[in-house]
Tab-separated table of C-alpha atoms in Angstrom:
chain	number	residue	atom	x	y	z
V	1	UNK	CA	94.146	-67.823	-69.356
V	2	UNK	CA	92.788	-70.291	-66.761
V	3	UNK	CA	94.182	-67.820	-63.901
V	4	UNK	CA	91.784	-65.100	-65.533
V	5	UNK	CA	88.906	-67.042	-65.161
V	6	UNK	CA	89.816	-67.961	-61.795
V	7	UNK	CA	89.888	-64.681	-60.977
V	8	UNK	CA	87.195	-63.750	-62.983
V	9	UNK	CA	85.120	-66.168	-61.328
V	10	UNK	CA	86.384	-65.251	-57.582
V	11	UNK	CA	85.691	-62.085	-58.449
V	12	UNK	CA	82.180	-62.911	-59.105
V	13	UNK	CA	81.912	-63.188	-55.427
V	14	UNK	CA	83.182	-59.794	-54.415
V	15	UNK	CA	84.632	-58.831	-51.671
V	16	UNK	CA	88.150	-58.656	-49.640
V	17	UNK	CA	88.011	-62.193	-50.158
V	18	UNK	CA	88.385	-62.244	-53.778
V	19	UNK	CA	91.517	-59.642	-53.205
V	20	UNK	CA	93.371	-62.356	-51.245
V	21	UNK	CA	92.311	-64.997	-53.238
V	22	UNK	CA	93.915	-63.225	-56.488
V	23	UNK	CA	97.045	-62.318	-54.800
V	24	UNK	CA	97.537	-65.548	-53.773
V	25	UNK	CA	96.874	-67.330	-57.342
V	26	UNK	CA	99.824	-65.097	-58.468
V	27	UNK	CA	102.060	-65.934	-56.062
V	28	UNK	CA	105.864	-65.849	-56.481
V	29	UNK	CA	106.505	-69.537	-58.143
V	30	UNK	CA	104.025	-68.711	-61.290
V	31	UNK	CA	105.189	-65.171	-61.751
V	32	UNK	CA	109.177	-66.672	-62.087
V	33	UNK	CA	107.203	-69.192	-64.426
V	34	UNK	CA	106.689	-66.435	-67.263
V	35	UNK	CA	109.135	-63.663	-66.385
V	36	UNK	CA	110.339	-64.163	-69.668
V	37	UNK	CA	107.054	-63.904	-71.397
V	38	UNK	CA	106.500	-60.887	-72.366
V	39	UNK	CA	103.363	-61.493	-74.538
V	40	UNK	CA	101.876	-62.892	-71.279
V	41	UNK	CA	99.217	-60.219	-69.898
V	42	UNK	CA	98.012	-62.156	-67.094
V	43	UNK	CA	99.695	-59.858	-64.580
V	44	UNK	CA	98.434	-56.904	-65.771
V	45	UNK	CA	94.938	-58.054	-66.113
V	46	UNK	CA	94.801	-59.358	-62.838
V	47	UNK	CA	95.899	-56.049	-61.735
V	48	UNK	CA	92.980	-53.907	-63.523
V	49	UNK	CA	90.835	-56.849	-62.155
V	50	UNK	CA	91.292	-56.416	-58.656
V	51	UNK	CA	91.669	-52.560	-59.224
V	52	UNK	CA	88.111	-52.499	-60.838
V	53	UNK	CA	87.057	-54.753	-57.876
V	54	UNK	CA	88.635	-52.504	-55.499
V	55	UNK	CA	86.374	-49.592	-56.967
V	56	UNK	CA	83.186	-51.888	-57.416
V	57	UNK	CA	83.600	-52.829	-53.700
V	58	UNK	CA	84.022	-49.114	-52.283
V	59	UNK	CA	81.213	-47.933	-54.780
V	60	UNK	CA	78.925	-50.850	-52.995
V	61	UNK	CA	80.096	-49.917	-49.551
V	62	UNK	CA	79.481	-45.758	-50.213
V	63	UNK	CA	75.978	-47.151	-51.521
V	64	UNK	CA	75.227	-49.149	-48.563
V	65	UNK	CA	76.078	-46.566	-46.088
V	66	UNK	CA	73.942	-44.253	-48.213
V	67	UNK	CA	71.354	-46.712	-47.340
V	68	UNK	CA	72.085	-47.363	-43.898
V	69	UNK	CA	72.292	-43.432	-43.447
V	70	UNK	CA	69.116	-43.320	-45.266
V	71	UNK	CA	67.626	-45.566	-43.616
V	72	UNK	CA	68.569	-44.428	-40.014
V	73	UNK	CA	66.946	-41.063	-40.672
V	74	UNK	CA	63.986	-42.322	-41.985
V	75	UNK	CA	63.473	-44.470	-39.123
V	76	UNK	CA	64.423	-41.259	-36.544
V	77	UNK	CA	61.844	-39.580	-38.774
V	78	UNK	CA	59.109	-42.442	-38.057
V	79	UNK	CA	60.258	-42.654	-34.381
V	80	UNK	CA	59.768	-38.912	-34.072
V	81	UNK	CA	56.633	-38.293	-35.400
V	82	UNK	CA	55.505	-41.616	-33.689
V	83	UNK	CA	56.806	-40.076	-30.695
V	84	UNK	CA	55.099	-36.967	-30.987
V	85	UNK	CA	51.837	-38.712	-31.858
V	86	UNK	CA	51.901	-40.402	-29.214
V	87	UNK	CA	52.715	-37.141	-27.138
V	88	UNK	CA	49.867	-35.427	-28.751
V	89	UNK	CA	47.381	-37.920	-27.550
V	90	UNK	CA	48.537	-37.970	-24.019
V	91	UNK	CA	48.376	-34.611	-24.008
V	92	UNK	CA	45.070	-34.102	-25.364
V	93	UNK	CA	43.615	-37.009	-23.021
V	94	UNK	CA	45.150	-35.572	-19.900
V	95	UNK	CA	42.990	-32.246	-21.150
V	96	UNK	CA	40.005	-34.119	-21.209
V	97	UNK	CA	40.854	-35.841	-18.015
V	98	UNK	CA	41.307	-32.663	-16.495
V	99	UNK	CA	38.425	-30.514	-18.508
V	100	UNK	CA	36.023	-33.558	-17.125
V	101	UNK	CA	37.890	-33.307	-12.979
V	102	UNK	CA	37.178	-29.248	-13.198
V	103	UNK	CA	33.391	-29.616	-14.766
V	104	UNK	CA	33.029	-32.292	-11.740
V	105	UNK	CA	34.493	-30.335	-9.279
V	106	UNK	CA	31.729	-27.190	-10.610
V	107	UNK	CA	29.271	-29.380	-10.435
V	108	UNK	CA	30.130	-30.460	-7.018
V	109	UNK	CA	30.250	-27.115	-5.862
V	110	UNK	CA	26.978	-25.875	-7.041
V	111	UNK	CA	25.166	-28.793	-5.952
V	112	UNK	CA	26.568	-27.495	-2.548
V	113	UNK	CA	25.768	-24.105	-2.895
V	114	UNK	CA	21.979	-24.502	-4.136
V	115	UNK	CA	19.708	-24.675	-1.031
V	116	UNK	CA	16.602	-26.821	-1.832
V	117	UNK	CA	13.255	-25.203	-1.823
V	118	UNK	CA	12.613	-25.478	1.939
V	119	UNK	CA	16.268	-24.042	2.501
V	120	UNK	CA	16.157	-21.250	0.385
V	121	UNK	CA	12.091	-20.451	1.737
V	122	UNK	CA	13.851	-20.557	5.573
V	123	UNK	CA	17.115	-18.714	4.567
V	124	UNK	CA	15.554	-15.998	2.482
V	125	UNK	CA	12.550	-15.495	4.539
V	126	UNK	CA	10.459	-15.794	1.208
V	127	UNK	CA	8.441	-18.680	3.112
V	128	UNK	CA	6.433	-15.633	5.083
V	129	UNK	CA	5.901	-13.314	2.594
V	130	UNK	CA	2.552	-15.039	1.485
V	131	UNK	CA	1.552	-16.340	4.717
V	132	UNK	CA	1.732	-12.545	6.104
V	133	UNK	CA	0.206	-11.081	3.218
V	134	UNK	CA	-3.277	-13.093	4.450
V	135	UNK	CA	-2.743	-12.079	8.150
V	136	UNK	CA	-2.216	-8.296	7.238
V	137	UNK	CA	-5.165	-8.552	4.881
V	138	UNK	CA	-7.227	-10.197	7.397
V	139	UNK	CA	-6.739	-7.814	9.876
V	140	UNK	CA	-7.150	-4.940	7.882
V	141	UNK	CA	-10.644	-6.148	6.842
V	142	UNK	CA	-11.572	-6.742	10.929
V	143	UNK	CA	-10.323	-3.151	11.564
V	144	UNK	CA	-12.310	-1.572	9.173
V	145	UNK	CA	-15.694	-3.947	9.852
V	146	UNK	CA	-14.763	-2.498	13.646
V	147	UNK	CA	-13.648	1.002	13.114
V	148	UNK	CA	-16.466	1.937	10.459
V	149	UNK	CA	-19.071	0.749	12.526
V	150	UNK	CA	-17.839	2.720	15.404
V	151	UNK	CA	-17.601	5.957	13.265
V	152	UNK	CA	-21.030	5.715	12.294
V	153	UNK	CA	-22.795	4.672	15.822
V	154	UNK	CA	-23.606	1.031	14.747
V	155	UNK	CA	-24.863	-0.634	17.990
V	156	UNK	CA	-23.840	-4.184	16.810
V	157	UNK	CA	-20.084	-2.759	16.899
V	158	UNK	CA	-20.256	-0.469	19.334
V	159	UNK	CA	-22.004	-2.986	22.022
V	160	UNK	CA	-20.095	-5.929	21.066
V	161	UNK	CA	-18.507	-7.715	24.167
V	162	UNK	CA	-14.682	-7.233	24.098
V	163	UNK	CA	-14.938	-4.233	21.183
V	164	UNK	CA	-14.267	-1.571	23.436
V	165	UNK	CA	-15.202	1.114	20.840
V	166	UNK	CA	-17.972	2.621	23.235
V	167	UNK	CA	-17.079	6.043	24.378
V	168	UNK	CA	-17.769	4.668	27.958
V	169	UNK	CA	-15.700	0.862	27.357
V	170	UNK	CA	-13.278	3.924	26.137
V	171	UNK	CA	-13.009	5.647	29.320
V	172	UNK	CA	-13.104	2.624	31.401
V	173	UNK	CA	-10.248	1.416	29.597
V	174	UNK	CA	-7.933	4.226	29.790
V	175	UNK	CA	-8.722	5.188	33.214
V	176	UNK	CA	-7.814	1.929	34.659
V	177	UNK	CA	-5.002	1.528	31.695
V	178	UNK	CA	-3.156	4.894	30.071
V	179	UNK	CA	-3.856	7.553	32.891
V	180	UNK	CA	-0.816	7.642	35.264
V	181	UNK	CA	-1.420	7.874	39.880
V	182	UNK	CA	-1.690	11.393	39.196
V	183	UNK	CA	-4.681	11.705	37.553
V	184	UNK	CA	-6.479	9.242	39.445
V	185	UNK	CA	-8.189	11.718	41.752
V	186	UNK	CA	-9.761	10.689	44.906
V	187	UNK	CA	-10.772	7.283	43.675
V	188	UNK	CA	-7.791	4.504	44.495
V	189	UNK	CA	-9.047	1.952	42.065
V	190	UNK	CA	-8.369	4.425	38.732
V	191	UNK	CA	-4.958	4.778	37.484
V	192	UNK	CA	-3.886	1.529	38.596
V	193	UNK	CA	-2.422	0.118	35.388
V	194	UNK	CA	1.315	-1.057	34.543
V	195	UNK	CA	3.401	2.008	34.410
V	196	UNK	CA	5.011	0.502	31.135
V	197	UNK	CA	1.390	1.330	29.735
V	198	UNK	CA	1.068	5.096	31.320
V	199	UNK	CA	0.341	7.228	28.332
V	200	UNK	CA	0.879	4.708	25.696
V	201	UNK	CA	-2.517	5.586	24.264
V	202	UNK	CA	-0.743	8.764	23.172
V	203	UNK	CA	2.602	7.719	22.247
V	204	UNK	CA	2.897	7.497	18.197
V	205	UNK	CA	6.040	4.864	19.141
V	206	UNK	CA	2.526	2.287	20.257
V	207	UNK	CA	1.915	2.299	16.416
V	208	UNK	CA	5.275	3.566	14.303
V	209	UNK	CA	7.667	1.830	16.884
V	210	UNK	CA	6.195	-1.542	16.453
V	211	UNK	CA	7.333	-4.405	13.770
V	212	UNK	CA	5.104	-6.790	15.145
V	213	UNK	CA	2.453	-7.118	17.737
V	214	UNK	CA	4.320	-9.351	20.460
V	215	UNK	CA	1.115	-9.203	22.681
V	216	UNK	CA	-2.553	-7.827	22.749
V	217	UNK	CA	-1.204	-5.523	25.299
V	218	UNK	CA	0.668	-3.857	22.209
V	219	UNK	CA	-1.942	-4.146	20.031
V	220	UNK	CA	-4.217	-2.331	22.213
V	221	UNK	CA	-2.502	0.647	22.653
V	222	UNK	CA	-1.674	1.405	18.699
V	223	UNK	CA	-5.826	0.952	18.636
V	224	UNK	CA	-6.429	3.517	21.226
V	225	UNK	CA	-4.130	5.910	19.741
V	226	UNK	CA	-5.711	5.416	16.493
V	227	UNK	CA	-8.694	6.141	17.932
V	228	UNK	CA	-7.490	9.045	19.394
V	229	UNK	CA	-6.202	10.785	16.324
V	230	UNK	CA	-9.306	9.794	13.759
V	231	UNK	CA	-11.682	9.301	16.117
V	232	UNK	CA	-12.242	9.886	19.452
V	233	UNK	CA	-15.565	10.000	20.417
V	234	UNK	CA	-18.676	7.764	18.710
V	235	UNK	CA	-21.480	10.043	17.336
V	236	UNK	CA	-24.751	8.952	17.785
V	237	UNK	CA	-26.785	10.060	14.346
V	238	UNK	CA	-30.082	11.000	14.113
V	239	UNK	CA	-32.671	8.707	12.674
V	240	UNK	CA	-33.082	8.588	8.813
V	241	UNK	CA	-36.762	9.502	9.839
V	242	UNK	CA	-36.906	12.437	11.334
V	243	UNK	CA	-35.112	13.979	8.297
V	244	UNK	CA	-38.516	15.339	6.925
V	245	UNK	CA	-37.031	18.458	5.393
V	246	UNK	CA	-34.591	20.053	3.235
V	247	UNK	CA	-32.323	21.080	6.170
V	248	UNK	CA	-32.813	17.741	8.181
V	249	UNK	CA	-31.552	15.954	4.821
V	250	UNK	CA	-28.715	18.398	4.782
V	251	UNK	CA	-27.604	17.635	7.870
V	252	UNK	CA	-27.792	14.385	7.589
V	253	UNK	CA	-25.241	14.256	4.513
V	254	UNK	CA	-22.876	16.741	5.897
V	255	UNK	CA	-22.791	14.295	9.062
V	256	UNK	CA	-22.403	11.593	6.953
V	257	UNK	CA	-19.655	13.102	4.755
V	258	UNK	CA	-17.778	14.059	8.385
V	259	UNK	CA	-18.300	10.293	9.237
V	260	UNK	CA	-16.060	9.179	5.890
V	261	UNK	CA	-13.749	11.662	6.247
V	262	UNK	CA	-12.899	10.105	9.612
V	263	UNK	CA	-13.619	6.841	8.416
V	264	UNK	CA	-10.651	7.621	5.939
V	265	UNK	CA	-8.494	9.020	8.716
V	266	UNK	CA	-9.083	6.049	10.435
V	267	UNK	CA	-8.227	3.876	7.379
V	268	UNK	CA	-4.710	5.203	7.601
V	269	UNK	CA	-4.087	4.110	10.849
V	270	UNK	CA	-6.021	0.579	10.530
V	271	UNK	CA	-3.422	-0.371	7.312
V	272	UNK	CA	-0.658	1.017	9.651
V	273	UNK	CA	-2.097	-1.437	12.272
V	274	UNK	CA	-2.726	-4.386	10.134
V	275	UNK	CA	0.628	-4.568	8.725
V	276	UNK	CA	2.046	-5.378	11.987
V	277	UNK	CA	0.034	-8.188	12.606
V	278	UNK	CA	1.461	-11.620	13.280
V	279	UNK	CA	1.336	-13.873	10.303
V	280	UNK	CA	4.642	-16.099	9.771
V	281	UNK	CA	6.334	-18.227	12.395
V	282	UNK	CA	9.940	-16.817	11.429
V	283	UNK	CA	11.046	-15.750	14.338
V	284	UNK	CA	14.074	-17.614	14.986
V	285	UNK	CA	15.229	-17.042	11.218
V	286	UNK	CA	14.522	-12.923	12.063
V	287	UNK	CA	16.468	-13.004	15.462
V	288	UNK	CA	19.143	-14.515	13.406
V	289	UNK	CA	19.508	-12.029	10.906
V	290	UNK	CA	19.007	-8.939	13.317
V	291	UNK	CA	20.397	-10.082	16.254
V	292	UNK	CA	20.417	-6.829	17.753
V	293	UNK	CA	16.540	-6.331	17.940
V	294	UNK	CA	16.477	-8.512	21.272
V	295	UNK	CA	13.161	-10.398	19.854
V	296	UNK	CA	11.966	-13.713	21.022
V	297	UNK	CA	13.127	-16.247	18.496
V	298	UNK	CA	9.883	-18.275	18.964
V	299	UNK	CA	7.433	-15.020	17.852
V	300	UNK	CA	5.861	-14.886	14.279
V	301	UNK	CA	6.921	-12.337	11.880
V	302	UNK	CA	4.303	-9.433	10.761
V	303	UNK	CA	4.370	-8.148	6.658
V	304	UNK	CA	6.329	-5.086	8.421
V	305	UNK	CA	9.235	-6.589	10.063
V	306	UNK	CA	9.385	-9.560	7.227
V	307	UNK	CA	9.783	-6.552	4.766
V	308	UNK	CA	12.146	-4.810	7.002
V	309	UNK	CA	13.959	-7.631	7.597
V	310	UNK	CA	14.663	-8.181	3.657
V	311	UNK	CA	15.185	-4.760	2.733
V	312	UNK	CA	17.101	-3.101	5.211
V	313	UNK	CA	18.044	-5.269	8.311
V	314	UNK	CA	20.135	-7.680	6.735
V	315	UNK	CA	22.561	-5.404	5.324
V	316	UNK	CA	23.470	-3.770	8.328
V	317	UNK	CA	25.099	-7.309	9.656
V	318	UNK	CA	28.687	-7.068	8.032
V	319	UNK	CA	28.417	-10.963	7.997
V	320	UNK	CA	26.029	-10.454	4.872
V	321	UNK	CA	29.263	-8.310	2.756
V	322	UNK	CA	31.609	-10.971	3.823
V	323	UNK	CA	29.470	-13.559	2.360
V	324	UNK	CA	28.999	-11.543	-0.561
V	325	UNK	CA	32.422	-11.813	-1.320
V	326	UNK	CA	32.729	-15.471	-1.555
V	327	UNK	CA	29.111	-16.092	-3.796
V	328	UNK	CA	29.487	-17.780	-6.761
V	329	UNK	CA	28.106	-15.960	-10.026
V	330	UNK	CA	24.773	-17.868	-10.022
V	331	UNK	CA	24.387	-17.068	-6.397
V	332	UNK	CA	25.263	-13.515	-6.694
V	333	UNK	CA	22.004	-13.073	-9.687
V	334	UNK	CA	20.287	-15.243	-7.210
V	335	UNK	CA	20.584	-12.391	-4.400
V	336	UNK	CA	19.899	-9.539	-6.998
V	337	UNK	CA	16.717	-11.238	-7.961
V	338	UNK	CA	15.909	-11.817	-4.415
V	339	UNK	CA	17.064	-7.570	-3.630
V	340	UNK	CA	14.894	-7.026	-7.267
V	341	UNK	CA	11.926	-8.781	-5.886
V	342	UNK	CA	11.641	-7.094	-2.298
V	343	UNK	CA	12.446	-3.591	-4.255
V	344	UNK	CA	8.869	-3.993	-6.333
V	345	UNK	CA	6.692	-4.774	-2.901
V	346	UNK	CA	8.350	-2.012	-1.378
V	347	UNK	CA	7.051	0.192	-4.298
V	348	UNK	CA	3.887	-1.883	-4.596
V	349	UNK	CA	3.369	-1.225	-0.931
V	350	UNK	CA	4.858	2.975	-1.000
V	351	UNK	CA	1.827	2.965	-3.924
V	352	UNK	CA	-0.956	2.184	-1.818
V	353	UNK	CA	0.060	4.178	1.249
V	354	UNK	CA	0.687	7.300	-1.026
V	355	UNK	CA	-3.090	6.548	-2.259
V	356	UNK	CA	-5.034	7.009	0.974
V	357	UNK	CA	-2.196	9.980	1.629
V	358	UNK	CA	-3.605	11.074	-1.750
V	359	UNK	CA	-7.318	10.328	-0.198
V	360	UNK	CA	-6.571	12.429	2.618
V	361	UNK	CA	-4.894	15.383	1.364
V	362	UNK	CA	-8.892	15.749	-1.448
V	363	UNK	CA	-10.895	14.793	1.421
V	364	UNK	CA	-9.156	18.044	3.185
V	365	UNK	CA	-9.050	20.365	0.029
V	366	UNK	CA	-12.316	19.309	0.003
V	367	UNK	CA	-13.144	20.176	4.133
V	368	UNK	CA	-11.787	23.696	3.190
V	369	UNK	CA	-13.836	24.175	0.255
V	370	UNK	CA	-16.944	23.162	2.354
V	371	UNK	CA	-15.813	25.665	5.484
V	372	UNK	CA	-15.572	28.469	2.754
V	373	UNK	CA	-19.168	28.301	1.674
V	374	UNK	CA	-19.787	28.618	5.359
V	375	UNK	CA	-18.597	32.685	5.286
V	376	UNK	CA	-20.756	35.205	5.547
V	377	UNK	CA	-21.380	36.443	2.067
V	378	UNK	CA	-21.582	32.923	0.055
V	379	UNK	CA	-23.918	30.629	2.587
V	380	UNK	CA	-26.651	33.728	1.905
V	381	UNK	CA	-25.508	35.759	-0.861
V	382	UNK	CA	-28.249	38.313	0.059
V	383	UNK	CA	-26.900	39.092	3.659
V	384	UNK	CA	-24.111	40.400	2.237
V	385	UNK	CA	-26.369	42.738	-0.534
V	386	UNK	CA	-25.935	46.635	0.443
């Protein structure tokens, strides 16, 4: 019975110790001590002892590599998702890293590509369009002061110094101007003019040909050809006074309705005229755009070439459809504004011209109505009575 509880004691420890321990408590010398015993159990207790043991000690080891195995796959669980967290948020700040890099980069890029006010004035050519607006409108108003006053024989226009809108400042000019040698007669000192300027009195290129008056050489012969196609000669009209009668009066408004029909003729050419006036000093920005016009870089730009220049020159340099290609979306609404813009003073301008071409084509129905009530037959109804 004391060997029990020393076993049952050791055993209280657990553990392969305990199984040596017993088997050596029963060693050889005790077990010859009660061979003969056979009410003595110790044996076989000690037996189921260390065979319950046995079974206690695997059951503890299968739970504790339960555990362990347990344990390990929590802790891969925890490392994974730790792992993955930690992935995630790498991931998602190299996408901000490289969200904020491309925005920068954008940024960069349209800073570079949107020209400051000045830049985009010089580039586009949009710093001219007021500034020849004024000079077009300016000369317009001088042509008309001039050509009005000529059409209806005012002496303060007609006799200004330098106006040359007298029939004989006229003839002076072209005979020592326009005519060519041939025409010159016996008289050496007529004719003797710059054979560039033979006949460019009567050359429609003087007016139509020209985007802008380079000198008043120019500008002098698109005059005299207006003046030759509204009006040629200056008509002297009679005094408002001596219109005592019915017919005098008459006259006197038929002459002056023939004065604003050529007045209006004249009108035509004097808008034709006063767009090509110098107004803008873009003449290096318009040789560089149409480099094929041969024009001196350092001459302003009239409302006609500027206009040109924006609508139609440009686009025939295949520089322009290269750079098309590479323009960013904001520059590419940028140029159809720009395209949009010119489009509505083209029409603005095609509006006004097809107004005084409206003026002209009454102002004739009217002529023909007038010449009809000249027949025989309707200026005295009773000539024509049987």
């Amino acid at each position: 019975m004391k060997t029990r509880r020393v076993l049952l004691r050791v055993a209280g420890h657990g553990g392969a110790g305990a199984l040596l321990l017993a088997v050596a408590l029963l060693g050889p010398a005790e077990a010859l001590a009660h061979a003969c015993d056979r009410t003595d159990n110790d044996r076989r207790e000690a037996s189921r002892v260390i065979r319950d043991l046995t079974g206690e000690i695997d059951e503890m080891e299968r739970a504790i590599i339960e555990a362990l195995r347990l344990q390990t796959g929590q802790l891969s669980g925890y490392t994974a998702q730790s792992a993955r967290a930690i992935t995630g948020a790498l991931d998602s700040q190299t996408r901000l890293q490289a969200q904020i890099a491309r925005e920068a980069a954008e940024t960069e890029a349209m800073r570079a590509r949107r020209p400051a006010r000045g830049a985009c004035e010089g580039i586009t050519g949009l710093a001219g369009l007021a500034a020849t607006g004024q000079a077009s409108a300016g000369a317009r108003a001088s042509a008309a002061l001039t050509e009005t006053g000529r059409i209806i024989g005012d002496r303060a226009v007609v006799e200004r110094p330098g106006a040359a809108a007298g029939d004989a400042a006229r003839f002076e000019t072209i005979a020592r101007t326009y005519c060519n040698a041939a025409r010159a007669g016996e008289d050496s000192n007529l004719c003797g003019g710059e054979s560039a300027l033979h006949g460019a009195d009567l050359k429609a290129g003087s007016l139509f040909d020209r985007r802008t008056y380079a000198s008043e050489a120019e500008l002098r012969a698109a005059v005299e050809l207006s003046r030759n196609l509204a009006a040629p000669v200056v008509h002297d009209p009679p005094p408002m006074a001596s219109a005592d009668t019915e017919r005098e009066r008459r006259r006197v408004l038929l002459a002056r309705a023939a004065d604003a029909r050529t007045a209006l003729a004249g009108d035509y050419f004097a808008e034709a005229r006063a767009l090509r006036a110098p107004g803008a000093g873009l003449g290096s920005w318009a040789a560089q755009v149409a480099s094929g016009l041969g024009r001196d870089p350092d001459g302003p730009v009239s409302r006609y070439e500027l206009l040109e220049l924006l609508a139609s020159r440009r686009f025939e340099d295949p520089d322009w459809f290269v750079r098309l290609q590479g323009m960013s979306a904001e520059n590419l609404l940028r140029e159809l504004v720009t395209l949009q813009a010119v489009s509505l003073m083209l029409d603005w301008q095609r509006y006004r011209s097809d107004e005084r071409r409206g003026a002209i084509d009454a102002a004739s129905l009217a002529l023909a109505a007038e010449e009809m009530r000249r027949l025989p037959g309707l200026a005295n109804p009773a000539a024509g009575a049987n």
